[in-house]
């Protein structure tokens, strides 16, 4: 998983580019309003007994999966932290 520093630098650069695309994608592709998003996060927290950040990351991942987007886990986690 932690191969080398160059690999992580590449992923971070890729993440910076993807963040902009990700925000646009979530804004246009998934017309989910904040209330719906929040209720999905709440239900995930209750059912799985997980923290809010993890629930948000799960929601983001599932939204990405539904639209067949290929995003690395690192990008999803970082983007989830920045979007919420």
XYZ file of N, CA and C in Angstrom:
252
model
N 0.819 -1.202 0.000
C 0.000 0.000 0.000
C 0.864 1.267 0.000
N 1.832 1.321 0.902
C 2.724 2.479 0.968
C 3.977 2.194 0.142
N 3.850 2.193 -1.178
C 4.979 1.794 -2.023
C 6.142 2.766 -1.928
N 5.965 3.955 -2.468
C 7.059 4.930 -2.391
C 6.507 6.347 -2.461
N 7.360 7.285 -2.131
C 6.948 8.683 -2.047
C 6.535 9.248 -3.395
N 7.249 8.862 -4.457
C 6.924 9.375 -5.792
C 5.496 8.994 -6.186
N 5.115 7.770 -5.837
C 3.768 7.303 -6.139
C 2.730 8.178 -5.445
N 2.979 8.516 -4.190
C 2.030 9.357 -3.445
C 1.977 10.759 -4.007
N 3.137 11.288 -4.419
C 3.144 12.625 -5.025
C 2.297 12.630 -6.292
N 2.415 11.561 -7.073
C 1.619 11.430 -8.296
C 0.125 11.398 -7.956
N -0.233 10.627 -6.929
C -1.637 10.512 -6.520
C -2.167 11.859 -6.033
N -1.341 12.586 -5.287
C -1.775 13.894 -4.776
C -2.011 14.864 -5.922
N -1.117 14.872 -6.914
C -1.308 15.741 -8.078
C -2.573 15.357 -8.834
N -2.794 14.061 -8.982
C -3.976 13.560 -9.669
C -5.231 13.968 -8.896
N -5.147 13.894 -7.570
C -6.265 14.250 -6.702
C -6.637 15.717 -6.854
N -5.637 16.584 -6.981
C -5.918 18.014 -7.146
C -6.729 18.268 -8.405
N -6.366 17.572 -9.493
C -7.115 17.712 -10.747
C -8.514 17.125 -10.596
N -8.582 15.945 -9.974
C -9.862 15.256 -9.844
C -10.829 15.976 -8.924
N -10.287 16.727 -7.945
C -11.157 17.400 -6.985
C -12.116 18.349 -7.707
N -11.580 19.086 -8.660
C -12.400 20.034 -9.413
C -13.470 19.272 -10.202
N -13.043 18.204 -10.886
C -13.978 17.384 -11.653
C -15.016 16.743 -10.752
N -14.559 16.302 -9.561
C -15.430 15.624 -8.611
C -16.527 16.561 -8.115
N -16.154 17.785 -7.778
C -17.121 18.765 -7.292
C -18.134 19.076 -8.383
N -17.647 19.260 -9.615
C -18.552 19.517 -10.738
C -19.479 18.324 -10.963
N -18.898 17.135 -10.889
C -19.648 15.912 -11.132
C -20.764 15.746 -10.116
N -20.438 15.960 -8.849
C -21.438 15.801 -7.797
C -22.507 16.880 -7.904
N -22.114 18.071 -8.376
C -23.071 19.158 -8.528
C -24.036 18.916 -9.678
N -23.540 18.396 -10.781
C -24.369 18.249 -11.982
C -24.989 16.860 -12.097
N -24.152 15.840 -11.949
C -24.599 14.480 -12.210
C -25.571 13.937 -11.189
N -25.315 14.201 -9.918
C -26.176 13.680 -8.863
C -26.945 14.825 -8.229
N -28.169 15.004 -8.645
C -28.942 16.100 -8.080
C -29.510 15.688 -6.720
N -28.615 15.517 -5.765
C -29.024 15.161 -4.411
C -28.864 16.407 -3.552
N -29.948 16.835 -2.937
C -29.840 18.034 -2.113
C -29.210 17.708 -0.761
N -28.863 18.754 -0.008
C -28.145 18.580 1.257
C -28.936 17.782 2.283
N -30.247 17.969 2.326
C -31.068 17.243 3.296
C -31.045 15.740 3.036
N -31.165 15.366 1.779
C -31.120 13.945 1.409
C -29.759 13.362 1.742
N -28.713 14.115 1.414
C -27.353 13.679 1.684
C -27.153 13.465 3.186
N -27.631 14.432 3.967
C -27.483 14.357 5.421
C -28.243 13.166 5.991
N -29.452 12.902 5.493
C -30.230 11.764 5.997
C -29.566 10.433 5.642
N -28.950 10.354 4.462
C -28.212 9.146 4.079
C -27.020 8.928 5.005
N -26.332 10.027 5.336
C -25.183 9.945 6.239
C -25.645 9.494 7.626
N -26.738 10.088 8.102
C -27.274 9.729 9.424
C -27.646 8.249 9.486
N -28.342 7.753 8.469
C -28.775 6.354 8.479
C -27.573 5.404 8.413
N -26.549 5.774 7.639
C -25.341 4.945 7.571
C -24.649 4.899 8.922
N -24.631 6.047 9.617
C -24.003 6.107 10.937
C -24.749 5.210 11.925
N -26.067 5.243 11.868
C -26.889 4.453 12.791
C -26.749 2.955 12.513
N -26.885 2.575 11.242
C -26.872 1.159 10.879
C -25.520 0.505 11.123
N -24.466 1.189 10.725
C -23.143 0.569 10.768
C -22.308 0.975 11.976
N -22.864 1.885 12.801
C -22.145 2.389 13.980
C -20.745 2.889 13.607
N -20.717 3.812 12.652
C -19.448 4.378 12.196
C -19.452 5.887 12.411
N -18.287 6.481 12.271
C -18.154 7.920 12.452
C -18.699 8.658 11.243
N -18.985 9.944 11.456
C -19.558 10.811 10.429
C -18.673 10.875 9.168
N -17.365 11.011 9.347
C -16.448 11.112 8.201
C -16.513 9.857 7.342
N -16.540 8.698 8.008
C -16.613 7.434 7.266
C -17.928 7.326 6.508
N -19.008 7.755 7.139
C -20.321 7.702 6.492
C -20.347 8.599 5.262
N -19.750 9.783 5.383
C -19.700 10.700 4.244
C -18.851 10.129 3.116
N -17.737 9.505 3.496
C -16.872 8.881 2.480
C -17.615 7.757 1.768
N -18.383 6.962 2.539
C -19.182 5.884 1.944
C -20.209 6.436 0.968
N -20.870 7.506 1.375
C -21.878 8.128 0.518
C -21.243 8.606 -0.782
N -20.106 9.256 -0.650
C -19.404 9.768 -1.821
C -18.993 8.625 -2.741
N -18.452 7.549 -2.132
C -18.045 6.381 -2.929
C -19.234 5.781 -3.670
N -20.364 5.646 -2.977
C -21.527 5.030 -3.624
C -22.056 5.916 -4.744
N -21.997 7.232 -4.546
C -22.422 8.147 -5.607
C -21.501 8.012 -6.815
N -20.213 7.855 -6.550
C -19.256 7.699 -7.644
C -19.480 6.365 -8.355
N -19.716 5.304 -7.584
C -19.930 3.980 -8.169
C -21.151 3.968 -9.080
N -22.212 4.638 -8.637
C -23.437 4.645 -9.419
C -23.217 5.240 -10.797
N -22.299 6.171 -10.876
C -22.023 6.812 -12.161
C -20.790 6.249 -12.846
N -20.362 5.086 -12.369
C -19.235 4.350 -12.964
C -17.974 5.192 -13.087
N -17.736 6.039 -12.077
C -16.503 6.831 -12.076
C -15.392 6.005 -11.459
N -14.220 6.113 -12.019
C -13.064 5.405 -11.476
C -12.213 6.394 -10.692
N -12.266 6.296 -9.386
C -11.514 7.215 -8.531
C -10.794 6.383 -7.486
N -9.553 6.694 -7.229
C -8.811 5.920 -6.238
C -9.363 6.199 -4.841
N -9.128 5.289 -3.921
C -9.614 5.460 -2.560
C -9.050 6.710 -1.910
N -7.803 6.993 -2.199
C -7.171 8.186 -1.621
C -7.919 9.429 -2.064
N -8.209 9.505 -3.357
C -8.913 10.665 -3.902
C -10.280 10.798 -3.246
N -10.981 9.703 -3.101
C -12.320 9.739 -2.515
C -12.257 10.214 -1.066
N -11.292 9.681 -0.303
C -11.187 10.080 1.099
C -10.853 11.561 1.233
N -9.889 12.025 0.453
C -9.487 13.425 0.534
C -10.628 14.319 0.063
N -11.269 13.920 -1.022
C -12.374 14.712 -1.554
C -13.528 14.753 -0.564
N -13.796 13.633 0.095
C -14.877 13.592 1.077
C -14.587 14.564 2.214
N -13.339 14.604 2.653
C -12.966 15.538 3.718
C -13.146 16.973 3.271
N -12.816 17.257 2.021
C -12.872 18.640 1.540
C -14.281 19.074 1.178
N -15.107 18.154 0.714
C -16.462 18.525 0.300
C -17.381 18.785 1.480
N -17.138 18.106 2.598
C -18.053 18.255 3.733
C -17.436 19.063 4.839
